[in-house]
Amino acid sequence: MAGTVAEGRGPVRYGPPAPGPGLPVLPELVSALNAAARRTEPEPPGAGPELREAACGYWLRRGLPTPPERVVAAPGGQALLVALLGAYGGDVLMPRPCPAWWTPQARLLGRPGYHVPTPAECGGVPDPYALLETIRRVRAEGGAPRLLLLCVADDPTATVAPPEILREACEAAVGEGLHIISDETWRDTVHRPHETVPLSPAEMCPDDVTVLTDLGGAFTPPGWPAAVARFPAGSADVPHRARTLDHLAALGAVLAAPVAAAAALALTEPAYVVERTRRAAALHARVAAAAHQAVLDAGALARPPQAGRHLYADLGPLRARLATHGVTDSMELEDYLTARLATPTPGGHRFGDDLAALRVRLATGPLLGSTPEQRLNALTAPDPLQLPHVQAALEHFATALAVLG
């Protein structure tokens, strides 16, 4: 990949940000941050007791009892994943496609990373049989696979792994001696929570799973980086937590005290946070469904989005028409659609996908409006799709795709 992708366009340099919420920050979180603004000392590596205890309550409400000594926090998922990869060691396996920031973390540490195809039903989790085949092939070639990264509610595909597929993949990994890092950043953005309930691998394999959650998925704005990790209960993982803290300390990856205060408040999930999370997920569900239909109407392919603020489209069926516009791979497709849609539209090569495949991640946040007032109107409207500015944004989105069909 590094030899075929121009500088600034590959999986390491200038990676695309996660899909933003497109909504103003809750006033209560702003107040918590402001109230702690005079705290000039950073949090200790791994965070202080207030944030770690708030994380324990968050996981307890999701069926994962957790004592504070099994929790570590860091300024964002990227820093935390680097520390975890350094603590556990070994070669890394991950689904294809996967979040844009996973592969760079492994490469930064000089760790071989191997992508495994996903099943037809979902992204985020490797196909169990392909996973076993990849593990055995890597070992036969002299590798040392020790970690599996997976994403229950997935970026980039916006799908949620069915429990049976998730269980089979986890059992295959654990049976081969791999530890699992479960990225659950998007689990609280599920579009239809009464129909789709994400399960954590930590519920299935409690001794073999470390859970990572970046609060930027559902709770805090991207400019306030905060993430938490939950380690297994077994004594064998005590050294891994200690090494993770060592890595965070060596990197200086500690939370600013005001951000930690806001993150702790968000993780306690008072009623206004729960309501905002619910309404934001419902809003993005409506807009994502409309965007998905526009993708299908243009003749492209995409799995129905189930979580997050994005969808993952395959424009392969439009290859001949795209070629007339000089678009023959995902890098060129990224440039072309970014210009047409006037918003970043990262190509599939950013997510470990084949450069020749014509796939892109499409964000729904830009469809909510161009001002904070418009976005808040979309959040509170009985039917956001009837708002003139949302209609105009969706029409522009559909038109940009329709000319390719």
Tab-separated table of C-alpha atoms in Angstrom:
chain	number	residue	atom	x	y	z
A	1	MET	CA	0.000	0.000	0.000
A	2	ALA	CA	2.725	2.466	0.922
A	3	GLY	CA	4.273	2.104	-2.508
A	4	THR	CA	1.073	2.752	-4.407
A	5	VAL	CA	-0.527	5.534	-2.413
A	6	ALA	CA	0.779	9.067	-2.641
A	7	GLU	CA	2.051	10.827	0.470
A	8	GLY	CA	-0.836	12.127	2.512
A	9	ARG	CA	-3.294	9.707	0.961
A	10	GLY	CA	-2.495	6.391	2.572
A	11	PRO	CA	-3.363	4.673	5.845
A	12	VAL	CA	-0.823	6.610	7.939
A	13	ARG	CA	-0.579	10.256	6.878
A	14	TYR	CA	-3.481	12.627	7.274
A	15	GLY	CA	-6.071	9.951	7.927
A	16	PRO	CA	-9.735	10.949	7.736
A	17	PRO	CA	-11.415	11.946	10.987
A	18	ALA	CA	-14.282	9.912	12.385
A	19	PRO	CA	-17.732	11.019	11.200
A	20	GLY	CA	-18.650	13.987	13.377
A	21	PRO	CA	-21.994	14.398	15.128
A	22	GLY	CA	-22.870	17.611	13.319
A	23	LEU	CA	-24.567	18.838	16.513
A	24	PRO	CA	-23.626	21.482	19.098
A	25	VAL	CA	-22.196	20.276	22.398
A	26	LEU	CA	-24.636	19.832	25.262
A	27	PRO	CA	-24.578	22.968	27.462
A	28	GLU	CA	-24.185	20.832	30.595
A	29	LEU	CA	-20.949	19.319	29.231
A	30	VAL	CA	-19.671	22.784	28.386
A	31	SER	CA	-20.436	23.861	31.950
A	32	ALA	CA	-18.561	20.871	33.370
A	33	LEU	CA	-15.548	21.657	31.218
A	34	ASN	CA	-15.622	25.337	32.155
A	35	ALA	CA	-15.972	24.543	35.857
A	36	ALA	CA	-12.751	22.514	35.706
A	37	ALA	CA	-10.868	25.041	33.550
A	38	ARG	CA	-8.789	26.239	36.532
A	39	ARG	CA	-7.464	22.721	37.128
A	40	THR	CA	-4.075	23.124	35.493
A	41	GLU	CA	-2.600	19.759	36.469
A	42	PRO	CA	-3.264	16.934	34.005
A	43	GLU	CA	-4.886	13.710	35.045
A	44	PRO	CA	-2.467	10.926	36.049
A	45	PRO	CA	-1.685	8.312	33.374
A	46	GLY	CA	-4.821	6.218	32.984
A	47	ALA	CA	-6.974	8.980	34.579
A	48	GLY	CA	-8.056	9.731	38.123
A	49	PRO	CA	-10.732	7.973	40.173
A	50	GLU	CA	-13.680	10.184	39.109
A	51	LEU	CA	-13.443	9.299	35.434
A	52	ARG	CA	-12.598	5.642	36.027
A	53	GLU	CA	-15.529	5.190	38.411
A	54	ALA	CA	-17.849	6.856	35.898
A	55	ALA	CA	-16.632	4.362	33.295
A	56	CYS	CA	-17.379	1.515	35.715
A	57	GLY	CA	-20.970	2.717	36.038
A	58	TYR	CA	-21.261	3.013	32.268
A	59	TRP	CA	-20.219	-0.607	31.771
A	60	LEU	CA	-22.311	-1.868	34.684
A	61	ARG	CA	-25.427	-0.485	32.990
A	62	ARG	CA	-24.452	-2.573	29.967
A	63	GLY	CA	-24.072	-5.805	31.889
A	64	LEU	CA	-20.307	-5.635	32.403
A	65	PRO	CA	-19.480	-5.170	36.115
A	66	THR	CA	-16.068	-3.514	36.337
A	67	PRO	CA	-13.947	-2.315	39.286
A	68	PRO	CA	-11.936	0.912	38.825
A	69	GLU	CA	-8.597	-0.923	38.928
A	70	ARG	CA	-9.495	-2.571	35.619
A	71	VAL	CA	-10.096	0.739	33.817
A	72	VAL	CA	-7.652	2.961	31.936
A	73	ALA	CA	-8.440	6.240	30.164
A	74	ALA	CA	-6.479	8.208	27.576
A	75	PRO	CA	-6.865	11.284	25.343
A	76	GLY	CA	-8.630	9.520	22.483
A	77	GLY	CA	-8.925	6.054	21.021
A	78	GLN	CA	-5.778	6.361	18.906
A	79	ALA	CA	-3.477	6.956	21.876
A	80	LEU	CA	-5.183	4.234	23.872
A	81	LEU	CA	-4.928	1.673	21.074
A	82	VAL	CA	-1.213	2.375	20.625
A	83	ALA	CA	-0.708	1.701	24.332
A	84	LEU	CA	-2.776	-1.494	24.205
A	85	LEU	CA	-0.962	-2.835	21.150
A	86	GLY	CA	2.341	-2.122	22.838
A	87	ALA	CA	1.220	-3.841	26.032
A	88	TYR	CA	-0.052	-7.043	24.441
A	89	GLY	CA	2.541	-7.429	21.673
A	90	GLY	CA	2.475	-9.773	18.701
A	91	ASP	CA	1.031	-9.585	15.213
A	92	VAL	CA	-2.393	-8.010	14.763
A	93	LEU	CA	-5.402	-9.315	12.847
A	94	MET	CA	-8.312	-7.081	11.883
A	95	PRO	CA	-11.305	-7.167	9.555
A	96	ARG	CA	-11.266	-5.710	6.058
A	97	PRO	CA	-12.419	-2.938	5.935
A	98	CYS	CA	-11.665	-1.540	9.390
A	99	PRO	CA	-11.504	1.889	11.085
A	100	ALA	CA	-8.982	4.123	9.355
A	101	TRP	CA	-6.856	4.538	12.473
A	102	TRP	CA	-6.242	0.872	13.308
A	103	THR	CA	-3.639	-0.004	10.684
A	104	PRO	CA	-1.521	3.109	11.363
A	105	GLN	CA	-1.262	2.201	15.045
A	106	ALA	CA	0.100	-1.256	14.243
A	107	ARG	CA	2.512	0.132	11.657
A	108	LEU	CA	3.712	2.819	14.027
A	109	LEU	CA	4.815	0.068	16.416
A	110	GLY	CA	6.321	-2.011	13.617
A	111	ARG	CA	3.734	-4.755	14.110
A	112	PRO	CA	2.596	-6.799	11.129
A	113	GLY	CA	-1.117	-6.316	10.524
A	114	TYR	CA	-3.237	-8.800	8.596
A	115	HIS	CA	-6.686	-8.026	7.224
A	116	VAL	CA	-9.325	-10.746	7.211
A	117	PRO	CA	-12.449	-10.666	5.001
A	118	THR	CA	-15.773	-10.039	6.716
A	119	PRO	CA	-18.937	-12.126	6.228
A	120	ALA	CA	-21.644	-11.006	3.838
A	121	GLU	CA	-23.990	-10.045	6.687
A	122	CYS	CA	-21.868	-7.332	8.304
A	123	GLY	CA	-18.558	-5.572	8.660
A	124	GLY	CA	-16.447	-5.066	11.759
A	125	VAL	CA	-15.965	-8.774	12.525
A	126	PRO	CA	-13.869	-11.235	10.496
A	127	ASP	CA	-15.430	-14.245	8.902
A	128	PRO	CA	-14.657	-17.061	11.393
A	129	TYR	CA	-13.372	-19.514	8.781
A	130	ALA	CA	-11.264	-16.900	7.036
A	131	LEU	CA	-9.900	-15.901	10.450
A	132	LEU	CA	-8.746	-19.440	11.225
A	133	GLU	CA	-7.197	-19.780	7.788
A	134	THR	CA	-5.348	-16.484	8.184
A	135	ILE	CA	-4.038	-17.377	11.655
A	136	ARG	CA	-2.670	-20.696	10.415
A	137	ARG	CA	-1.140	-19.119	7.310
A	138	VAL	CA	0.570	-16.381	9.337
A	139	ARG	CA	1.999	-18.948	11.734
A	140	ALA	CA	3.194	-21.119	8.863
A	141	GLU	CA	5.031	-18.088	7.499
A	142	GLY	CA	6.759	-17.502	10.836
A	143	GLY	CA	4.416	-14.858	12.242
A	144	ALA	CA	3.105	-14.585	15.788
A	145	PRO	CA	-0.589	-13.586	15.723
A	146	ARG	CA	-1.658	-12.571	19.230
A	147	LEU	CA	-4.347	-9.914	18.849
A	148	LEU	CA	-7.655	-9.606	17.057
A	149	LEU	CA	-9.237	-6.180	16.671
A	150	LEU	CA	-12.940	-6.070	15.960
A	151	CYS	CA	-15.730	-3.513	15.931
A	152	VAL	CA	-19.203	-4.644	17.034
A	153	ALA	CA	-20.939	-1.523	15.675
A	154	ASP	CA	-18.697	-0.807	12.757
A	155	ASP	CA	-16.868	2.071	11.212
A	156	PRO	CA	-16.812	2.228	8.210
A	157	THR	CA	-19.672	-0.099	7.230
A	158	ALA	CA	-22.220	1.191	9.808
A	159	THR	CA	-23.400	-2.383	10.427
A	160	VAL	CA	-23.868	-4.293	13.697
A	161	ALA	CA	-22.521	-7.821	13.899
A	162	PRO	CA	-25.195	-10.496	14.561
A	163	PRO	CA	-24.563	-12.312	17.863
A	164	GLU	CA	-24.001	-15.697	16.254
A	165	ILE	CA	-21.302	-14.406	13.885
A	166	LEU	CA	-19.655	-12.447	16.675
A	167	ARG	CA	-19.605	-15.506	18.932
A	168	GLU	CA	-18.121	-17.741	16.232
A	169	ALA	CA	-15.374	-15.223	15.462
A	170	CYS	CA	-14.542	-14.744	19.142
A	171	GLU	CA	-14.465	-18.463	19.858
A	172	ALA	CA	-12.220	-19.019	16.837
A	173	ALA	CA	-9.799	-16.320	18.008
A	174	VAL	CA	-9.722	-17.441	21.644
A	175	GLY	CA	-9.371	-21.062	20.595
A	176	GLU	CA	-6.194	-20.101	18.745
A	177	GLY	CA	-4.819	-18.227	21.747
A	178	LEU	CA	-5.528	-14.672	20.554
A	179	HIS	CA	-6.570	-11.818	22.805
A	180	ILE	CA	-9.433	-9.643	21.523
A	181	ILE	CA	-9.608	-5.858	21.605
A	182	SER	CA	-13.232	-4.896	21.044
A	183	ASP	CA	-13.711	-1.339	19.798
A	184	GLU	CA	-17.193	-0.380	21.014
A	185	THR	CA	-17.028	3.315	20.152
A	186	TRP	CA	-20.265	3.234	18.139
A	187	ARG	CA	-22.401	0.874	20.234
A	188	ASP	CA	-24.440	3.779	21.680
A	189	THR	CA	-25.287	5.134	18.218
A	190	VAL	CA	-27.417	2.173	17.117
A	191	HIS	CA	-30.255	3.451	14.960
A	192	ARG	CA	-33.010	1.143	16.241
A	193	PRO	CA	-32.027	0.100	19.765
A	194	HIS	CA	-35.218	-1.904	20.311
A	195	GLU	CA	-34.471	-4.031	17.256
A	196	THR	CA	-30.661	-4.155	17.240
A	197	VAL	CA	-28.882	-4.699	20.540
A	198	PRO	CA	-25.083	-4.845	20.215
A	199	LEU	CA	-23.424	-7.502	22.316
A	200	SER	CA	-19.904	-7.102	23.625
A	201	PRO	CA	-17.394	-9.907	23.109
A	202	ALA	CA	-16.567	-9.334	26.793
A	203	GLU	CA	-19.949	-10.907	27.589
A	204	MET	CA	-19.032	-13.991	25.559
A	205	CYS	CA	-15.354	-14.408	26.417
A	206	PRO	CA	-14.893	-12.445	29.661
A	207	ASP	CA	-11.289	-13.563	30.271
A	208	ASP	CA	-10.015	-12.782	26.788
A	209	VAL	CA	-11.432	-9.390	25.783
A	210	THR	CA	-10.313	-5.826	26.381
A	211	VAL	CA	-13.005	-3.267	25.558
A	212	LEU	CA	-12.087	0.117	24.087
A	213	THR	CA	-14.603	2.968	23.833
A	214	ASP	CA	-13.843	6.375	22.365
A	215	LEU	CA	-16.326	8.844	23.820
A	216	GLY	CA	-16.330	10.764	20.543
A	217	GLY	CA	-18.689	8.123	19.194
A	218	ALA	CA	-21.733	9.146	21.226
A	219	PHE	CA	-20.864	11.522	24.048
A	220	THR	CA	-18.190	14.160	23.512
A	221	PRO	CA	-17.091	16.333	20.568
A	222	PRO	CA	-14.005	15.346	18.545
A	223	GLY	CA	-12.024	18.280	19.947
A	224	TRP	CA	-12.305	16.861	23.477
A	225	PRO	CA	-10.475	13.538	22.999
A	226	ALA	CA	-11.250	10.934	25.644
A	227	ALA	CA	-11.381	7.144	25.564
A	228	VAL	CA	-11.625	4.369	28.131
A	229	ALA	CA	-10.548	0.731	28.190
A	230	ARG	CA	-11.838	-2.151	30.314
A	231	PHE	CA	-9.442	-5.020	31.045
A	232	PRO	CA	-10.462	-8.625	31.830
A	233	ALA	CA	-10.690	-9.775	35.434
A	234	GLY	CA	-8.018	-12.471	35.265
A	235	SER	CA	-4.718	-11.984	37.035
A	236	ALA	CA	-2.912	-12.632	33.748
A	237	ASP	CA	-4.084	-9.242	32.505
A	238	VAL	CA	-2.787	-7.221	35.451
A	239	PRO	CA	0.646	-6.870	33.759
A	240	HIS	CA	-1.045	-5.792	30.522
A	241	ARG	CA	-2.833	-2.967	32.288
A	242	ALA	CA	0.413	-1.943	33.973
A	243	ARG	CA	2.261	-1.953	30.648
A	244	THR	CA	-0.549	0.058	29.071
A	245	LEU	CA	-0.095	2.689	31.780
A	246	ASP	CA	3.650	2.639	31.148
A	247	HIS	CA	3.093	3.326	27.449
A	248	LEU	CA	0.645	6.150	28.150
A	249	ALA	CA	3.078	7.723	30.612
A	250	ALA	CA	5.964	7.426	28.155
A	251	LEU	CA	3.877	9.068	25.425
A	252	GLY	CA	2.617	11.788	27.736
A	253	ALA	CA	-0.849	10.628	26.698
A	254	VAL	CA	-2.788	11.998	29.653
A	255	LEU	CA	-6.162	13.687	29.750
A	256	ALA	CA	-6.527	17.387	30.396
A	257	ALA	CA	-8.433	17.861	33.648
A	258	PRO	CA	-11.324	19.859	32.092
A	259	VAL	CA	-11.854	17.202	29.411
A	260	ALA	CA	-11.750	14.467	32.064
A	261	ALA	CA	-14.440	16.295	34.052
A	262	ALA	CA	-16.726	16.568	31.027
A	263	ALA	CA	-16.069	12.939	30.060
A	264	ALA	CA	-16.865	11.735	33.586
A	265	LEU	CA	-20.157	13.619	33.532
A	266	ALA	CA	-21.075	12.154	30.148
A	267	LEU	CA	-20.302	8.615	31.322
A	268	THR	CA	-22.583	8.951	34.338
A	269	GLU	CA	-25.356	9.360	31.742
A	270	PRO	CA	-27.715	11.844	33.379
A	271	ALA	CA	-31.119	12.120	31.730
A	272	TYR	CA	-30.133	14.949	29.387
A	273	VAL	CA	-27.146	12.961	28.068
A	274	VAL	CA	-29.290	9.871	27.519
A	275	GLU	CA	-31.930	11.933	25.720
A	276	ARG	CA	-29.393	13.654	23.475
A	277	THR	CA	-27.763	10.327	22.611
A	278	ARG	CA	-31.136	8.787	21.773
A	279	ARG	CA	-32.343	11.696	19.674
A	280	ALA	CA	-29.036	12.057	17.828
A	281	ALA	CA	-29.048	8.361	16.924
A	282	ALA	CA	-32.658	8.607	15.705
A	283	LEU	CA	-31.846	11.700	13.629
A	284	HIS	CA	-28.857	10.099	11.944
A	285	ALA	CA	-30.928	6.962	11.376
A	286	ARG	CA	-33.510	8.939	9.377
A	287	VAL	CA	-30.927	10.804	7.351
A	288	ALA	CA	-28.770	7.715	6.784
A	289	ALA	CA	-31.787	5.758	5.508
A	290	ALA	CA	-32.509	8.519	2.992
A	291	ALA	CA	-28.855	8.661	1.925
A	292	HIS	CA	-28.792	4.868	1.596
A	293	GLN	CA	-31.802	4.984	-0.708
A	294	ALA	CA	-30.083	7.623	-2.838
A	295	VAL	CA	-27.047	5.352	-3.149
A	296	LEU	CA	-29.233	2.452	-4.292
A	297	ASP	CA	-31.189	4.676	-6.696
A	298	ALA	CA	-27.910	5.681	-8.337
A	299	GLY	CA	-27.151	2.019	-9.034
A	300	ALA	CA	-24.484	1.605	-6.342
A	301	LEU	CA	-24.438	-0.849	-3.436
A	302	ALA	CA	-24.420	-0.408	0.339
A	303	ARG	CA	-25.490	-2.397	3.348
A	304	PRO	CA	-28.367	-0.735	5.220
A	305	PRO	CA	-26.797	1.455	7.930
A	306	GLN	CA	-27.565	0.284	11.469
A	307	ALA	CA	-25.338	2.517	13.618
A	308	GLY	CA	-23.156	5.580	13.515
A	309	ARG	CA	-23.206	8.669	11.352
A	310	HIS	CA	-22.128	7.206	8.044
A	311	LEU	CA	-22.621	4.514	5.442
A	312	TYR	CA	-20.200	2.612	3.224
A	313	ALA	CA	-20.995	2.606	-0.473
A	314	ASP	CA	-19.614	0.405	-3.233
A	315	LEU	CA	-19.701	2.228	-6.567
A	316	GLY	CA	-18.293	-0.744	-8.443
A	317	PRO	CA	-21.461	-1.118	-10.559
A	318	LEU	CA	-20.806	2.426	-11.844
A	319	ARG	CA	-17.206	1.749	-12.819
A	320	ALA	CA	-17.646	2.321	-16.560
A	321	ARG	CA	-19.299	5.702	-16.066
A	322	LEU	CA	-16.791	6.741	-13.422
A	323	ALA	CA	-13.934	5.871	-15.768
A	324	THR	CA	-15.186	8.541	-18.172
A	325	HIS	CA	-14.579	11.036	-15.346
A	326	GLY	CA	-11.050	9.712	-14.786
A	327	VAL	CA	-12.023	7.692	-11.722
A	328	THR	CA	-10.497	4.204	-11.692
A	329	ASP	CA	-9.624	3.573	-8.029
A	330	SER	CA	-10.687	4.627	-4.553
A	331	MET	CA	-8.139	7.455	-4.327
A	332	GLU	CA	-9.535	9.069	-7.456
A	333	LEU	CA	-13.076	8.370	-6.271
A	334	GLU	CA	-12.288	10.118	-2.981
A	335	ASP	CA	-11.116	13.228	-4.823
A	336	TYR	CA	-14.045	13.197	-7.224
A	337	LEU	CA	-16.807	12.809	-4.642
A	338	THR	CA	-15.170	15.131	-2.132
A	339	ALA	CA	-15.285	17.844	-4.778
A	340	ARG	CA	-18.849	17.049	-5.872
A	341	LEU	CA	-20.261	16.752	-2.367
A	342	ALA	CA	-18.111	19.536	-0.908
A	343	THR	CA	-17.352	17.409	2.152
A	344	PRO	CA	-14.614	14.845	2.927
A	345	THR	CA	-15.488	11.493	1.381
A	346	PRO	CA	-12.671	9.068	2.230
A	347	GLY	CA	-12.058	6.187	-0.127
A	348	GLY	CA	-11.945	2.558	0.849
A	349	HIS	CA	-8.128	2.439	0.749
A	350	ARG	CA	-8.217	4.471	3.966
A	351	PHE	CA	-9.929	1.534	5.678
A	352	GLY	CA	-7.677	-1.247	4.461
A	353	ASP	CA	-9.854	-2.020	1.446
A	354	ASP	CA	-8.476	-2.824	-1.991
A	355	LEU	CA	-7.282	0.325	-3.773
A	356	ALA	CA	-8.902	-0.881	-7.003
A	357	ALA	CA	-12.325	-1.199	-5.353
A	358	LEU	CA	-14.577	1.842	-5.758
A	359	ARG	CA	-15.752	2.189	-2.166
A	360	VAL	CA	-16.252	5.284	-0.002
A	361	ARG	CA	-17.499	6.221	3.437
A	362	LEU	CA	-20.295	8.796	3.282
A	363	ALA	CA	-20.993	10.875	6.399
A	364	THR	CA	-24.481	11.977	7.399
A	365	GLY	CA	-23.442	14.893	9.616
A	366	PRO	CA	-23.086	17.351	6.691
A	367	LEU	CA	-26.687	16.603	5.679
A	368	LEU	CA	-28.092	18.076	8.906
A	369	GLY	CA	-27.426	21.689	7.986
A	370	SER	CA	-24.638	24.242	7.699
A	371	THR	CA	-25.236	26.169	10.951
A	372	PRO	CA	-25.712	25.147	14.602
A	373	GLU	CA	-29.277	26.466	14.455
A	374	GLN	CA	-30.151	24.321	11.449
A	375	ARG	CA	-28.678	21.216	13.061
A	376	LEU	CA	-30.541	21.765	16.302
A	377	ASN	CA	-33.736	22.249	14.289
A	378	ALA	CA	-33.089	18.902	12.653
A	379	LEU	CA	-32.609	17.324	16.080
A	380	THR	CA	-35.903	18.622	17.460
A	381	ALA	CA	-38.083	18.405	14.330
A	382	PRO	CA	-40.846	15.738	14.308
A	383	ASP	CA	-39.690	14.800	10.793
A	384	PRO	CA	-36.236	16.204	9.960
A	385	LEU	CA	-36.556	15.068	6.347
A	386	GLN	CA	-39.269	17.694	5.845
A	387	LEU	CA	-37.009	20.596	6.812
A	388	PRO	CA	-36.049	22.661	3.741
A	389	HIS	CA	-32.332	22.683	4.497
A	390	VAL	CA	-32.231	18.904	5.050
A	391	GLN	CA	-34.233	18.343	1.881
A	392	ALA	CA	-31.820	20.555	-0.064
A	393	ALA	CA	-28.789	18.715	1.316
A	394	LEU	CA	-30.251	15.313	0.466
A	395	GLU	CA	-31.205	16.481	-3.024
A	396	HIS	CA	-27.652	17.697	-3.610
A	397	PHE	CA	-26.331	14.366	-2.302
A	398	ALA	CA	-28.662	12.363	-4.542
A	399	THR	CA	-27.899	14.498	-7.603
A	400	ALA	CA	-24.158	14.096	-7.137
A	401	LEU	CA	-24.589	10.317	-7.181
A	402	ALA	CA	-27.322	10.118	-9.811
A	403	VAL	CA	-25.152	11.606	-12.568
A	404	LEU	CA	-22.864	8.615	-12.193
A	405	GLY	CA	-25.565	6.079	-12.937
